[in-house]
Coordinates of C-alpha atoms in Angstrom, one line a residue:
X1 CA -14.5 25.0 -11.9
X2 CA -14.2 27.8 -8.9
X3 CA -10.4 27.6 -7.3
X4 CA -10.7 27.1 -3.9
X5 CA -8.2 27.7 -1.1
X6 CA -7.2 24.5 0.5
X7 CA -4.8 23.9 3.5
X8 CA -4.0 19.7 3.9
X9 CA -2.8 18.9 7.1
X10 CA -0.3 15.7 6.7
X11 CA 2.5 15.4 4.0
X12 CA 2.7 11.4 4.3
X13 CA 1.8 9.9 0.7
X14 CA -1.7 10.8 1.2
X15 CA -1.8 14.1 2.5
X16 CA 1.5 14.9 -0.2
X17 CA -0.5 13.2 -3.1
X18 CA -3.5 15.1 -2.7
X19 CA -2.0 18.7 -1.7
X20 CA 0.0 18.6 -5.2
X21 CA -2.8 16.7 -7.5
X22 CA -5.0 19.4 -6.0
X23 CA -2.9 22.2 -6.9
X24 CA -2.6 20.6 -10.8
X25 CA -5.7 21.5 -10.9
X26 CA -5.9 24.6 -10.5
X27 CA -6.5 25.3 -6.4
X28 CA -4.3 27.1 -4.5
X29 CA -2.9 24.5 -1.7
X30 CA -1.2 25.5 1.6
X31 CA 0.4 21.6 2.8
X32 CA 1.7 21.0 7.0
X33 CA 3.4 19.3 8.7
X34 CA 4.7 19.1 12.3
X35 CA 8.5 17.7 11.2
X36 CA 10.2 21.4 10.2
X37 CA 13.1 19.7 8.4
X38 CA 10.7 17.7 6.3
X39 CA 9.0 21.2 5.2
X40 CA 12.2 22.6 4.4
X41 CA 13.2 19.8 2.2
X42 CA 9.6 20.0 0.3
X43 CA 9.8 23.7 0.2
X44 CA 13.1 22.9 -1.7
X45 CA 11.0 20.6 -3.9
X46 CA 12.7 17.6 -2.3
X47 CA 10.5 14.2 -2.2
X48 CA 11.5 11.8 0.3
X49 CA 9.2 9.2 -0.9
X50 CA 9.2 7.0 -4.1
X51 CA 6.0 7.5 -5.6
X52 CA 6.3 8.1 -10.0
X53 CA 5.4 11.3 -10.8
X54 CA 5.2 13.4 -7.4
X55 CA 8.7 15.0 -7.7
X56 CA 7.7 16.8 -10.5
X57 CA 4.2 17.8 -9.5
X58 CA 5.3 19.1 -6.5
X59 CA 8.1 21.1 -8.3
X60 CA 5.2 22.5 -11.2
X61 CA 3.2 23.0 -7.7
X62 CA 5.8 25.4 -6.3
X63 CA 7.1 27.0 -9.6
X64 CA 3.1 28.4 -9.9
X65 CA 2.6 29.4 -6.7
X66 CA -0.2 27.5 -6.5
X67 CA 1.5 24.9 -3.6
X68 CA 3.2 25.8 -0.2
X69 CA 4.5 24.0 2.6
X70 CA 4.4 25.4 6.2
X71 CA 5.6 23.9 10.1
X72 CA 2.5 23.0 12.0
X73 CA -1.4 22.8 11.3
X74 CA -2.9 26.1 12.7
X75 CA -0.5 27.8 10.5
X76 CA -2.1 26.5 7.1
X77 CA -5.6 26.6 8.4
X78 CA -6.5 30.6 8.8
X79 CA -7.6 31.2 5.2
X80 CA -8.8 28.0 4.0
X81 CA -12.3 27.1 2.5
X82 CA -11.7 23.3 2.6
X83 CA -9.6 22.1 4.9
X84 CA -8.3 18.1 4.4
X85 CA -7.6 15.7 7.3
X86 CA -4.2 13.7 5.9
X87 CA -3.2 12.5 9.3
X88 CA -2.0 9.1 10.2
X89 CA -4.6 6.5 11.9
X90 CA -2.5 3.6 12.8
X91 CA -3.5 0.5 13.9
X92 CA -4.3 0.4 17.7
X93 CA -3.6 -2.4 19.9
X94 CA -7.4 -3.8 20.0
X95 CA -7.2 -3.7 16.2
X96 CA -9.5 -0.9 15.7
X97 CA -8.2 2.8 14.0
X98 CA -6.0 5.0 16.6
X99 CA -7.5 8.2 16.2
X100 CA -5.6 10.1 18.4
X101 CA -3.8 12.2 15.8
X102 CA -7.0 13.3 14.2
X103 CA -8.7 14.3 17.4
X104 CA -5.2 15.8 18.4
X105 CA -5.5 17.9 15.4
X106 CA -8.6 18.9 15.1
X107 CA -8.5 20.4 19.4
X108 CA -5.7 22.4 17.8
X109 CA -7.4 24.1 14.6
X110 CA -11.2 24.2 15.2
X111 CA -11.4 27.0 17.0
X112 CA -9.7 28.7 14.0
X113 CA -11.3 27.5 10.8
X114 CA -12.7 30.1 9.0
X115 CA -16.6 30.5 8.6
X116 CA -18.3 28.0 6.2
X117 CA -14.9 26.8 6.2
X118 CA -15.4 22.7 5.0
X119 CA -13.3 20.0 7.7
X120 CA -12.7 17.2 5.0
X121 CA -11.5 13.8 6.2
X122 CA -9.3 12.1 3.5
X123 CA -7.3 9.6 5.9
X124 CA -9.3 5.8 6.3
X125 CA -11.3 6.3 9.5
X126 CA -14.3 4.2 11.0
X127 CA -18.0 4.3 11.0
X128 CA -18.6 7.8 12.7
X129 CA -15.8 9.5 12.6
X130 CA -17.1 12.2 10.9
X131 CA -19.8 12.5 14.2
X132 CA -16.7 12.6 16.3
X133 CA -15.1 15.6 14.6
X134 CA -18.0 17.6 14.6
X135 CA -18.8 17.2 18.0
X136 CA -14.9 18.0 18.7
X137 CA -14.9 21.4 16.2
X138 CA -18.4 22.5 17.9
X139 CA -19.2 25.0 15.3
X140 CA -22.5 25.2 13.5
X141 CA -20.7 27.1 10.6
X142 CA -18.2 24.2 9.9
X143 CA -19.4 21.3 8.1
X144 CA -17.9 18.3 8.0
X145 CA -16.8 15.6 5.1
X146 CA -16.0 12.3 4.4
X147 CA -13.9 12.0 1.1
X148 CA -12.1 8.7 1.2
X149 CA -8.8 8.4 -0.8
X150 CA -8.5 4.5 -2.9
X151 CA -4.9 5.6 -3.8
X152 CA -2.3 2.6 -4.7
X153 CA 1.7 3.0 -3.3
X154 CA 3.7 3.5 -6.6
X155 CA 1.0 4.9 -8.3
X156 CA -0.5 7.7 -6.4
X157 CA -0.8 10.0 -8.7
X158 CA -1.9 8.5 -11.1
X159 CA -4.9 7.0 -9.2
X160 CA -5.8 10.6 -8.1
X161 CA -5.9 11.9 -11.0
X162 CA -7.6 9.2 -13.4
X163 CA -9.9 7.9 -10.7
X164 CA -12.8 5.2 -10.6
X165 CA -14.7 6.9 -8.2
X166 CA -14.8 10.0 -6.1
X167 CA -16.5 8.8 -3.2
X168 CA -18.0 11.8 -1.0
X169 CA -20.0 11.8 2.1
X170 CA -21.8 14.2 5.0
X171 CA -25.0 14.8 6.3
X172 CA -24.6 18.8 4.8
X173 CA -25.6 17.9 1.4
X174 CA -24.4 21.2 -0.2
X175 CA -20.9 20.5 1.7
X176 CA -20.2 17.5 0.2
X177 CA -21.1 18.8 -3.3
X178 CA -18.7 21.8 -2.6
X179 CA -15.9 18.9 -2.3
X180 CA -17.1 17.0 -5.2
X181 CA -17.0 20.0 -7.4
X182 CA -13.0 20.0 -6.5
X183 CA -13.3 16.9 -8.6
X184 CA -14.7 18.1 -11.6
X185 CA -12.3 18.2 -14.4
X186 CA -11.6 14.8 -13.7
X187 CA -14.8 13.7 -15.0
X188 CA -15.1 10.4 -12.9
X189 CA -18.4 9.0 -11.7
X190 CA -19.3 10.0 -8.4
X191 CA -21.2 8.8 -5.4
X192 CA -22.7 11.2 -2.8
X193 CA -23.7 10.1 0.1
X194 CA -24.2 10.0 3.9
X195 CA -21.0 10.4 6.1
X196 CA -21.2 7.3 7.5
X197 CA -21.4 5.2 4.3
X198 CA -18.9 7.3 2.8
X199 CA -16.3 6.2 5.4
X200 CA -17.2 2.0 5.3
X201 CA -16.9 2.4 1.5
X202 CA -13.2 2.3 1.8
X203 CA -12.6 -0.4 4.6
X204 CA -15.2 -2.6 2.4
X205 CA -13.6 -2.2 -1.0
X206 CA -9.9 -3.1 0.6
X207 CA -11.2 -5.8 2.9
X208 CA -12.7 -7.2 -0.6
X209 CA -9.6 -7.4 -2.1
X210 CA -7.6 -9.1 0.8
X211 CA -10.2 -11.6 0.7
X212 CA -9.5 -12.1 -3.2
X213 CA -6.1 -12.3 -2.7
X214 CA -6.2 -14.6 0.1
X215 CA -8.8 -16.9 -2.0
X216 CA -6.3 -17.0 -5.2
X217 CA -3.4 -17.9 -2.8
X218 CA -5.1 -20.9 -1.3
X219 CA -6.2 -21.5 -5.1
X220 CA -2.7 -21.7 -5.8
X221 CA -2.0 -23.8 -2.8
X222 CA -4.7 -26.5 -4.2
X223 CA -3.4 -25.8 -7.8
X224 CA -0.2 -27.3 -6.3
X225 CA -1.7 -31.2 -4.6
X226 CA -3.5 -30.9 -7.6
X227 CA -1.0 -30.8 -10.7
X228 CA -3.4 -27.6 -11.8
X229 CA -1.8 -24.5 -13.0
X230 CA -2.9 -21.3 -11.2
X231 CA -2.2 -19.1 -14.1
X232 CA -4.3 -21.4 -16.5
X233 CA -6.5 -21.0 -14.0
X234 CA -7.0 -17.4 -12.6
X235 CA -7.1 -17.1 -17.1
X236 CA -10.3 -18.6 -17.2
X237 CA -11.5 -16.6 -14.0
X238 CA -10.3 -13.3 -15.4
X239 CA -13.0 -13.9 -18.8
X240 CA -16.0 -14.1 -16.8
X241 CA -16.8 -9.9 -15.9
X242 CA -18.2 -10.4 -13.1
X243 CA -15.2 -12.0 -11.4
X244 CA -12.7 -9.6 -12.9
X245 CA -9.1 -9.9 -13.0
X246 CA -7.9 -7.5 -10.8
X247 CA -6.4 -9.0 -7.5
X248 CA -6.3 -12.4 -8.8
X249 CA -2.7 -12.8 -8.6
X250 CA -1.2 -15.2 -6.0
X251 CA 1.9 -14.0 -3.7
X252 CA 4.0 -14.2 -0.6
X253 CA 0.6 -12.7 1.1
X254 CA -0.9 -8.9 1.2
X255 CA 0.3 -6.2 3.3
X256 CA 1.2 -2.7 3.1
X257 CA -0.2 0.5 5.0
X258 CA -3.8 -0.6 4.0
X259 CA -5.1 -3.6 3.6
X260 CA -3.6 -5.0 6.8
X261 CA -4.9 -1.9 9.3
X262 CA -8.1 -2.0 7.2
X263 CA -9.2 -5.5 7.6
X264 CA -8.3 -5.5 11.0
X265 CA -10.2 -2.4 11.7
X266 CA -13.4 -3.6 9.9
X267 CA -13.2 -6.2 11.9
X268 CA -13.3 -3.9 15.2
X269 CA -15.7 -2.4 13.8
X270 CA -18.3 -5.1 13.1
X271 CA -17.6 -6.6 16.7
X272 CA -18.4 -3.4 18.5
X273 CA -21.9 -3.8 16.8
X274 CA -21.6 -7.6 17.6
X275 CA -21.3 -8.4 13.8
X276 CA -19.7 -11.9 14.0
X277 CA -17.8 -11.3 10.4
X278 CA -16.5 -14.5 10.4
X279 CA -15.4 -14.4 6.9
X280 CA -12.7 -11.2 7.1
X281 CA -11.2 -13.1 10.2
X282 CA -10.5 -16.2 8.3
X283 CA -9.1 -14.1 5.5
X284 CA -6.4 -12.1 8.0
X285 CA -5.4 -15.7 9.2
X286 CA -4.9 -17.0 5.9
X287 CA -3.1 -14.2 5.4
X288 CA -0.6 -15.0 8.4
X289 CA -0.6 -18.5 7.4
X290 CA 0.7 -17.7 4.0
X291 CA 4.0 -16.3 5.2
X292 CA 4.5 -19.4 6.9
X293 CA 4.1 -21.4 3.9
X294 CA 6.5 -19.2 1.5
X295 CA 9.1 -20.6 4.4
X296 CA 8.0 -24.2 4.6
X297 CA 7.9 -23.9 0.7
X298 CA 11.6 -22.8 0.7
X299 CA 12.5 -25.4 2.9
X300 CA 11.2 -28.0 0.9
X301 CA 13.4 -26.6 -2.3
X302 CA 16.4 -25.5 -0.5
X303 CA 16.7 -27.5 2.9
X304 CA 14.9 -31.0 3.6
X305 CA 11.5 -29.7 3.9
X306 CA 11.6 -28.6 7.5
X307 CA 12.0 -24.9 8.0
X308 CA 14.8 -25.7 10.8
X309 CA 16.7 -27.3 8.1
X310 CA 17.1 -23.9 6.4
X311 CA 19.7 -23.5 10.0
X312 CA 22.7 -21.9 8.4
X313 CA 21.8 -22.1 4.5
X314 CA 22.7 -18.8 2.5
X315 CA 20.0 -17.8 0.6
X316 CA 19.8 -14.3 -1.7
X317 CA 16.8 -12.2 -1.2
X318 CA 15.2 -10.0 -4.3
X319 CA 13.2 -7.9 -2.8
X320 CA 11.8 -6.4 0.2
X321 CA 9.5 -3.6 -0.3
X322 CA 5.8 -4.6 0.2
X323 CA 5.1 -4.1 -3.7
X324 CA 7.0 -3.0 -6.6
X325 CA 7.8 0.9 -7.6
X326 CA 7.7 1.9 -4.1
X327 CA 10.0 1.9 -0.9
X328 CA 7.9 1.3 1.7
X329 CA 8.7 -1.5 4.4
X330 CA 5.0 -1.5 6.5
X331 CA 3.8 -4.9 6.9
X332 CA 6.0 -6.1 3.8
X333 CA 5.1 -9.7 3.7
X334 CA 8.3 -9.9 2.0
X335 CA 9.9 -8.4 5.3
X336 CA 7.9 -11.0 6.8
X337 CA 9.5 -14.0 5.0
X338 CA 12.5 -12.8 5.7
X339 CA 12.0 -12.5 9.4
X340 CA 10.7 -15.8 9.8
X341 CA 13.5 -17.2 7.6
X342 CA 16.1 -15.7 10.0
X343 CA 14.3 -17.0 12.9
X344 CA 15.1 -20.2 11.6
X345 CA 18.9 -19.7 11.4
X346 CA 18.9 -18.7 7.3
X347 CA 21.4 -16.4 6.1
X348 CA 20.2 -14.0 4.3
X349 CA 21.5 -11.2 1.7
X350 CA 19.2 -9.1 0.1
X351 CA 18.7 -6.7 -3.0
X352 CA 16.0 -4.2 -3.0
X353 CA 16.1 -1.7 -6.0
X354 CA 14.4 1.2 -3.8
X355 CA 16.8 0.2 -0.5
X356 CA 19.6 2.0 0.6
X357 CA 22.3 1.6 2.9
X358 CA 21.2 1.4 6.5
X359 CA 17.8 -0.1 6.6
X360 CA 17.1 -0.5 11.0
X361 CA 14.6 -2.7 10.2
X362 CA 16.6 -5.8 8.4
X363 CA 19.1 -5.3 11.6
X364 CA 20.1 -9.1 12.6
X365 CA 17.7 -10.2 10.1
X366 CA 19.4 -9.8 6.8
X367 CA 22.6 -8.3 5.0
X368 CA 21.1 -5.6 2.5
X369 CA 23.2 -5.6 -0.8
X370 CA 23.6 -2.9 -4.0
X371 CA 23.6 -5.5 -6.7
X372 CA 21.4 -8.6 -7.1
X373 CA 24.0 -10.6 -8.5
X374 CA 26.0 -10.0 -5.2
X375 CA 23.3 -11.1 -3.5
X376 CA 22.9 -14.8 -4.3
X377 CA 26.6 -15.2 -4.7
X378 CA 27.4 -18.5 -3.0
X379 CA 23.9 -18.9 -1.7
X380 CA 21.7 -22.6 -2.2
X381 CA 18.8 -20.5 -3.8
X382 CA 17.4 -17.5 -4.8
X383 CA 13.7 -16.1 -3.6
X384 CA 12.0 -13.5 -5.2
X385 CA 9.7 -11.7 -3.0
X386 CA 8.7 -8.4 -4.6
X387 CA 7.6 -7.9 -8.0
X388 CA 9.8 -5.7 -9.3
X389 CA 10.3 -5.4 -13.3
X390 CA 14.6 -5.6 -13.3
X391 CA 14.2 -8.7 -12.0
X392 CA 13.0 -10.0 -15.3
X393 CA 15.9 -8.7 -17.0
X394 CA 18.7 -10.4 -14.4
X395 CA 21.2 -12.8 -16.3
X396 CA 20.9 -15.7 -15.5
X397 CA 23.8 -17.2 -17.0
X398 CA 25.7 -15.4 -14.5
X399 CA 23.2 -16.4 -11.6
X400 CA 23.3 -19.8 -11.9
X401 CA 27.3 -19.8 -12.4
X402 CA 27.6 -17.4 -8.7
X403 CA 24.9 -19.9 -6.9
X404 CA 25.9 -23.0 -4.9
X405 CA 23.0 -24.5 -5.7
X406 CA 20.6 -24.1 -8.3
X407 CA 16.8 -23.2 -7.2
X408 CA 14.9 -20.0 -7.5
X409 CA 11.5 -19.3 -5.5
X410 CA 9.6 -17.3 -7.0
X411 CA 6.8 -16.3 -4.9
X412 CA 5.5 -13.9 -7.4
X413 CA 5.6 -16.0 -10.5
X414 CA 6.8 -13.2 -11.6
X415 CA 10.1 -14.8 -13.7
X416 CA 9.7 -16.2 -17.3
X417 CA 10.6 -19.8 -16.0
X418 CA 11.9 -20.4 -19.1
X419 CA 15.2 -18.4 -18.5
X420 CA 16.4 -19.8 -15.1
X421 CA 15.8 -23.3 -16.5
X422 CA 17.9 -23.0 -19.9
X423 CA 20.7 -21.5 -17.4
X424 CA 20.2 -25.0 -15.3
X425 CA 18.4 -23.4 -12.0
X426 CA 15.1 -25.0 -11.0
X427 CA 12.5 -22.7 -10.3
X428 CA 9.6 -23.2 -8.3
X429 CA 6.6 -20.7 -8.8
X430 CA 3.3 -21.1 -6.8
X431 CA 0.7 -22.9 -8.2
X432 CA 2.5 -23.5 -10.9
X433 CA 4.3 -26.8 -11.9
X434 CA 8.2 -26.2 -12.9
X435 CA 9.2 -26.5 -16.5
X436 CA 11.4 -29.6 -16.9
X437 CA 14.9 -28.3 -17.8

């Protein structure tokens, strides 16, 4: 494998992730960003994120040499072969993927890439992107580079470096083997291709999987009219290989950076070519509708079945980060729950083991607590609304003796039901039917 020279413009966890994973193996990586106090903190090897196993590859990064931090793009840019687009694409108000940061960027460094440099895009970005940068750079002697990221919050690095795939895309052929070859001593199968299928590859695979999750969540829905039980169920599913057991899980609903932005992108997208995709709009609504049953489902175990009756009834929150072993908050459907629960006059306390002190985002909504025991204490029921492996462990002997009540609603069916039931404490899973006591 040749090192390369690489500058990665975007220290968010994609843009972090893959300036440290490339310098682990064996590149030397310049990383920027515009926020100057953030580069000082990461020049200190200081993570801000929760993400297993960055801390320390940042810290081997910066002990070698072979990973630097710097304050703005143009100043990471002069020297590099490959240069990787890490840049936020939020969701814009029509649905589709604001690009305004990557265009933003790429007026500000194009006219100073070096020659044959390589403009790689590694943030999720529609159907022709890739056009749009190279008409924005201009330069015959820059080529241009679709290499999608399929990396998983809480487990970054690990993704990165033991992928499935590398996916890698462009219409310069020897380009996007140049990239691939960055890839090589991870010995992963890898699909070259056009730029354009390179960049739907990643909005298809994600869309797929909201659409399995919403399917399994309606499952469980039926499961529960039904007297069926989901995990007997989804057990039988996962045998057959061509279903696969991955996603099959039901929950509070799907959200995150991703899968939320994605869907609704893909959607865009296929309208702009008038694609009716009739099928990825029904699985975002389910998706909204979901939420709205966790609450209705909460009200039936904890109020009289109406979700006003939940009008001040204390309830204790475990968790609130959209997934387990990280701390992000973006389009938590847990935060969701919770906000829709407070709408209807709930009072809520909640534990989040990644959550700290002031959190603006649970203002008016919920009390955030250190301990999970202080958090139900005196409440009518417990919910459970992340995934999170302590939660297993809680006592609940000493739950079910600090609760008014005695339900738990466990939207993850996450909990061994057998121990809140020996401590007297109904729980209620979904599409599962609760253990009698």
């Amino acid at each position: 494998m040749t090192a390369r020279r690489i500058a990665v413009l975007g220290t968010g966890y994609v843009g972090l992730t893959t300036g440290a994973c490339l310098a682990s193996l064996g590149h030397r990586v310049v990383c920027a960003d515009v926020d100057a106090a953030k580069v000082a903190r990461l020049e200190r090897g200081e993570v801000d994120m929760l993400e297993s196993g960055l801390a320390e590859l940042v810290a081997d990064g910066l002990a070698s040499g072979r990973l630097g931090f710097v304050v703005g793009s143009p100043t990471a840019v002069g020297e590099a072969e490959m240069v990787f687009l890490c840049v936020p694409t939020p969701m814009a108000s029509d649905g589709g993927a604001d690009l305004a940061v990557v265009e933003s960027v790429i007026r500000e460094v194009g006219h100073l890439l070096s020659s044959e440099c390589v403009l790689v895009t590694k943030s999720t970005v529609p159907v022709g992107t890739s056009a749009r940068v190279a008409e924005l750079v201009r330069r015959d002697d820059v080529a241009v580079v679709s290499n999608p990221e399929f990396l998983r919050e809480g487990s970054a690095v690990h993704d990165f470096l033991h992928p499935d795939r590398i996916v890698v895309g462009s219409n310069d052929h020897a380009a996007a083997r140049r990239v691939a070859e960055l890839y090589a001593e991870l010995e992963a199968p890898t699909v070259l291709t056009d730029a354009a299928s390179a960049e739907l590859v990643k909005y298809a695979a994600n869309c797929l999987l909201a659409t399995k999750l919403a399917y399994v969540n309606a499952l469980a829905e039926v499961c529960e009219h039904r007297g069926a039980d989901i995990a007997d169920v989804t057990a039988g599913m996962d045998s057959d290989r061509e279903v696969g057991r991955s996603f099959l899980r039901p929950g509070p609903g799907w959200g995150g950076s991703c899968l939320p932005k994605d869907t609704h992108a893909l959607l865009r997208i296929s309208e702009s070519v008038g694609v009716d995709f009739a099928l990825l709009r029904a699985v975002i609504s389910a998706n909204a509708r979901q939420r709205e049953r966790m609450v209705t489902k909460i009200a039936d175990t904890c109020g009289t079945g109406d979700p006003g009756s939940l009008s001040g009834v204390r309830l204790g929150v475990l968790g609130l980060t959209f997934k387990a072993g990280t701390d992000d908050l973006r389009d938590s459907p847990a935060l969701s729950v919770v906000s829709l629960l407070a709408r209807h006059g709930a009072e809520l306390r909640a534990y989040d083991p990644a959550l700290r002190g002031d959190e603006p985002r649970l203002e008016g909504v919920a009390t955030l607590v250190d301990d999970p025991y202080q958090a139900v204490k005196g409440a009518a029921g417990i919910v459970v609304l992340t995934e999170w492996p302590e939660f297993r462990e809680l006592d609940w002997s000493r739950l079910a003796a600090m609760l008014d009540g005695s339900v738990v609603v466990d939207t993850r069916n996450h909990l061994d039901p057998r121990q809140p039931q020996a401590a007297g404490v109904s729980w209620h899973g979904l599409g599962r039917p609760s253990p009698p006591r």
